[in-house]
Tab-separated table of C-alpha atoms in Angstrom:
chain	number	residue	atom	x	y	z
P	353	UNK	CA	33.758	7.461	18.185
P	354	UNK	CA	34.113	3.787	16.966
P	355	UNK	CA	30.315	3.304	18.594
P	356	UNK	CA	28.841	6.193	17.924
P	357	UNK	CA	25.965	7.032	15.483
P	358	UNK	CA	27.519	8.623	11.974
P	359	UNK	CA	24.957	10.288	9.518
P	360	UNK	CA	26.493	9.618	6.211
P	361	UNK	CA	26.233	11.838	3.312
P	362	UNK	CA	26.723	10.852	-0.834
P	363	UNK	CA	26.776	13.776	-3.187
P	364	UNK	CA	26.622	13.549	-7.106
P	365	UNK	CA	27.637	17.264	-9.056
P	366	UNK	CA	26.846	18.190	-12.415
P	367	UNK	CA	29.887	16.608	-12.893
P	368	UNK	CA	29.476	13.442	-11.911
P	369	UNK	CA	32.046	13.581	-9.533
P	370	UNK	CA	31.065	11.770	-6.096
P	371	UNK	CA	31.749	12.530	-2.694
P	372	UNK	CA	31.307	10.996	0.332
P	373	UNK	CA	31.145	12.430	4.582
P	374	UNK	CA	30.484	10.985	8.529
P	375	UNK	CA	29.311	13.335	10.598
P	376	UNK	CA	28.014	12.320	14.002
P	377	UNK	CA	24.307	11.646	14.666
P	378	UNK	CA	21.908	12.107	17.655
P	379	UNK	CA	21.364	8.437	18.984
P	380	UNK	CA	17.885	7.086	18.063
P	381	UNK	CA	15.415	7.438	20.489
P	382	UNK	CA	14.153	3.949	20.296
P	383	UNK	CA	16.188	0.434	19.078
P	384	UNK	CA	13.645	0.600	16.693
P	385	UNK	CA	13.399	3.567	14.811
P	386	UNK	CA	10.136	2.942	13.161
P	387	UNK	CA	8.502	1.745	16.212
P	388	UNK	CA	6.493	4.916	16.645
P	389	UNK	CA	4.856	4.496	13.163
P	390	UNK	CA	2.154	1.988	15.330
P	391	UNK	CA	1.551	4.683	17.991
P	392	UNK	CA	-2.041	5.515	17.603
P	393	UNK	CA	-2.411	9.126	17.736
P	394	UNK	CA	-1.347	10.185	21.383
P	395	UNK	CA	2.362	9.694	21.745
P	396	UNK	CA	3.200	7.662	25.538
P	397	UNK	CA	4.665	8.940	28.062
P	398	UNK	CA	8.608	8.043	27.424
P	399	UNK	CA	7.700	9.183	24.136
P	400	UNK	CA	6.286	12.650	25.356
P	401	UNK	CA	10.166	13.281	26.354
P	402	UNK	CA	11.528	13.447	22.752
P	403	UNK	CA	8.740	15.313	20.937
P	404	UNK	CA	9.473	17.117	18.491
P	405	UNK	CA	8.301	21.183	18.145
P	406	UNK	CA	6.696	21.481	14.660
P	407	UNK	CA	5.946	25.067	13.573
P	408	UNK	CA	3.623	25.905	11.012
P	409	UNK	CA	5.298	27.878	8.423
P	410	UNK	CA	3.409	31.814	7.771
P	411	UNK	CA	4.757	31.789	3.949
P	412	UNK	CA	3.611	29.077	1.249
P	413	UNK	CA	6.733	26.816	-0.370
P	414	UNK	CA	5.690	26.054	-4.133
P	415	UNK	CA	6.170	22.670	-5.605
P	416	UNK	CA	9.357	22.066	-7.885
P	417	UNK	CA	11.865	19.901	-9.042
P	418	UNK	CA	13.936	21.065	-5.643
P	419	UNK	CA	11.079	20.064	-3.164
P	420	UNK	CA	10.219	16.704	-5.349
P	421	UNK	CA	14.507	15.366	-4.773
P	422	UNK	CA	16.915	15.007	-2.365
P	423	UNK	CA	19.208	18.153	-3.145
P	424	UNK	CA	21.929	20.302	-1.414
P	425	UNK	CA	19.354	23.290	-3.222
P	426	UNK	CA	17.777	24.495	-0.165
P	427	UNK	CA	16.726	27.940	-0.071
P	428	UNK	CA	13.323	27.942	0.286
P	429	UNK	CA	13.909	25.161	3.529
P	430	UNK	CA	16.657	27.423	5.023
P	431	UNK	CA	13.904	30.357	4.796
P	432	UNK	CA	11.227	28.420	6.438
P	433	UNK	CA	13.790	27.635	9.088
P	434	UNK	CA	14.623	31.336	9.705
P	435	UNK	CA	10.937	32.803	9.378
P	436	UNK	CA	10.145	30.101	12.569
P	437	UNK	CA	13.067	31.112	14.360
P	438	UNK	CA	14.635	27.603	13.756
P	439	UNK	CA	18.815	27.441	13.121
P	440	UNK	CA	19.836	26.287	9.860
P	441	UNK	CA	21.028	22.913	9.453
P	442	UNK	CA	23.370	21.328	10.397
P	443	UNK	CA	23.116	22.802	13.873
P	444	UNK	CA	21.052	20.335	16.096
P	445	UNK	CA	17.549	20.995	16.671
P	446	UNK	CA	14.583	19.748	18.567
P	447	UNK	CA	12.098	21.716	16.362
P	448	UNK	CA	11.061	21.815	12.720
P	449	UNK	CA	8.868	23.727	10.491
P	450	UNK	CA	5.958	22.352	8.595
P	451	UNK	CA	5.539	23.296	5.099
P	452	UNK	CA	2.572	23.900	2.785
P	453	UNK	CA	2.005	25.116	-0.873
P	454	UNK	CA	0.190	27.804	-2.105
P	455	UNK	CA	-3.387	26.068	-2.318
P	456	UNK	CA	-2.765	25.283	1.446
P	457	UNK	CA	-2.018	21.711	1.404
P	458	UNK	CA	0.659	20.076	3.851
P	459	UNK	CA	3.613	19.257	2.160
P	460	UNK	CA	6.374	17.785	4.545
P	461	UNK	CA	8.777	19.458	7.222
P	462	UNK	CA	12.107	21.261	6.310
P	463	UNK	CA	13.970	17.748	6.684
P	464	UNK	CA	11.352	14.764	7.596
P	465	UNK	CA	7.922	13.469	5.660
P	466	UNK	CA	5.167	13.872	7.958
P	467	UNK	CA	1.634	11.657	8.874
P	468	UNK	CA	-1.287	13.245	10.632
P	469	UNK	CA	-3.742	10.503	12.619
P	470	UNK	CA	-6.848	11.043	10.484
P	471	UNK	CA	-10.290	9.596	8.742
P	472	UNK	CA	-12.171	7.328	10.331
P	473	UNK	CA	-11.472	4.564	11.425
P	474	UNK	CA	-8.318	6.866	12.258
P	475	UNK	CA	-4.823	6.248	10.679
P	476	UNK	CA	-1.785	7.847	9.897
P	477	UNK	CA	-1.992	9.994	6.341
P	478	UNK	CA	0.445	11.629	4.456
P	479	UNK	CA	0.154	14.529	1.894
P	480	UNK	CA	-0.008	12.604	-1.483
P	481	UNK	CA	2.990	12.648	-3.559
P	482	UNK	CA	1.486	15.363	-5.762
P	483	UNK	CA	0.902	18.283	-3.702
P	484	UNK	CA	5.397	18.677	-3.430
P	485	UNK	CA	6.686	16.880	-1.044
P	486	UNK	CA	9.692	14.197	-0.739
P	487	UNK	CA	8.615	10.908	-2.015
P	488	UNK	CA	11.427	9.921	0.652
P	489	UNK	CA	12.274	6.126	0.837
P	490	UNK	CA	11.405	6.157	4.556
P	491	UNK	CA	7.967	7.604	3.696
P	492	UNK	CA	8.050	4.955	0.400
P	493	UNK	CA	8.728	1.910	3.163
P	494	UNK	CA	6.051	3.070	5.722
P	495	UNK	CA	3.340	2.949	3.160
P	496	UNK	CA	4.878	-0.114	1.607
P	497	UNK	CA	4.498	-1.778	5.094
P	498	UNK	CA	0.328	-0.188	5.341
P	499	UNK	CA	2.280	1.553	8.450
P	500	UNK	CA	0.362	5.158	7.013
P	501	UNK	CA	-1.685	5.606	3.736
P	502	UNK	CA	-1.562	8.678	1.264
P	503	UNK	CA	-3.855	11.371	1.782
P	504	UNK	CA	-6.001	12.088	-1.620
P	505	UNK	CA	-4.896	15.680	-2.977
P	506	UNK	CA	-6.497	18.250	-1.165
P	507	UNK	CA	-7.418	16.200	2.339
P	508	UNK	CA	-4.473	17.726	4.350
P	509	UNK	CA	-4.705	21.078	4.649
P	510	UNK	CA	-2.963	23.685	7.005
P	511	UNK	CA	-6.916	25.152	7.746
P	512	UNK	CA	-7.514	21.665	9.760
P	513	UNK	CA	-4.582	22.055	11.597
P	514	UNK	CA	-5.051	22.036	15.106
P	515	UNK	CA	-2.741	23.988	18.009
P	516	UNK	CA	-1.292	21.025	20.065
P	517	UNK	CA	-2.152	17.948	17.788
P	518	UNK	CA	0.281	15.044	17.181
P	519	UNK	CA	2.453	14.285	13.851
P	520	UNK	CA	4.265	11.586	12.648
P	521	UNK	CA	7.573	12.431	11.161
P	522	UNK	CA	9.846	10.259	9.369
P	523	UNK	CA	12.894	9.950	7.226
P	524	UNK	CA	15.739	7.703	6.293
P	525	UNK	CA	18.350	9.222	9.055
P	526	UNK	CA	16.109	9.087	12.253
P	527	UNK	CA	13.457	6.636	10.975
P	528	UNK	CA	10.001	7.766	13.123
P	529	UNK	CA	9.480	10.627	15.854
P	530	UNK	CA	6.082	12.369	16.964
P	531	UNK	CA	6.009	15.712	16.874
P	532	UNK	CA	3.588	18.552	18.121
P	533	UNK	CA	1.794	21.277	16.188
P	534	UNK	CA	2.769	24.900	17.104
P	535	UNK	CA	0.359	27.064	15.131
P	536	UNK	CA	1.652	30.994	14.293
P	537	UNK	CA	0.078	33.707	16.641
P	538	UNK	CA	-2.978	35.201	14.880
């Protein structure tokens, strides 16, 4: 255990009281966990061994204070999960869902920010702050760094989606994976 990888977890309550936990963590799949962030749109092959399934949810998730911060409130994530057939968290999983709100816009996954390769000349673009996702620090660093750019409101939208296609997920805990698009059956 001394060597292995501990996700650690800091809680503030209404309160004020703080508490702290290390639980055990996959192992990154790359020294450098933002490495993937310069992949240009098709994943290579050692990296085709660690993709990640990303579902498109079937039900919107509005925008609110619980989708804008880092909170233990997480219905409407725990009901994406379930309506994709994905376990709740913490139980280990190799797929996510991918969120939208109700005007159709691309939000974020149930636990990661998320990129799509996109414009021309063709670069990794997140959903702008203001459609309800995360402004997560890993998603604040990678745009700091010109790694991705923010998409302007209304440019990523679940219509454009495209059965197969590549994404770019990223948060603090496993820095960058790519992930593919699994659209619902029609």
């Amino acid at each position: 255990m001394q060597d292995a990888p501990l996700k650690i977890r800091i809680l503030l309550d209404y309160s004020n009281t703080i508490s702290a936990a290390a639980t055990l963590a996959d192992p990154l799949p790359s020294p450098d966990p933002m490495s993937v962030s310069w992949v240009a749109g098709k994943p290579t092959e050692p990296m085709m061994r660690t993709l990640l399934d990303i579902r498109l949810d079937t039900c919107p998730t509005s925008p609110s204070l619980f989708t804008r911060t880092k909170t233990t409130h997480r219905l409407e994530y725990t009901a994406a999960r379930a309506r994709m057939s994905i376990p709740p968290l913490p139980a280990p999983s190799n797929a996510d869902v991918l969120l939208y709100n109700p005007s159709g816009e691309i939000t974020e996954t149930s636990i990661r920010n998320v990129a799509f390769w996109r414009r021309a000349p063709p670069q990794w673009v997140t959903p702008h702050a203001e459609v309800g996702c995360l402004p997560g620090v890993m998603r604040r660093w990678l745009l700091e760094q010109g790694r991705i750019v923010e998409a302007q409101v209304g440019e990523l939208v679940k219509d454009d989606l495209v059965e197969g296609e590549y994404i770019l997920t990223f948060n603090g805990v496993e820095g960058c994976r790519i992930g593919r698009i699994a659209l619902p059956s029609r």
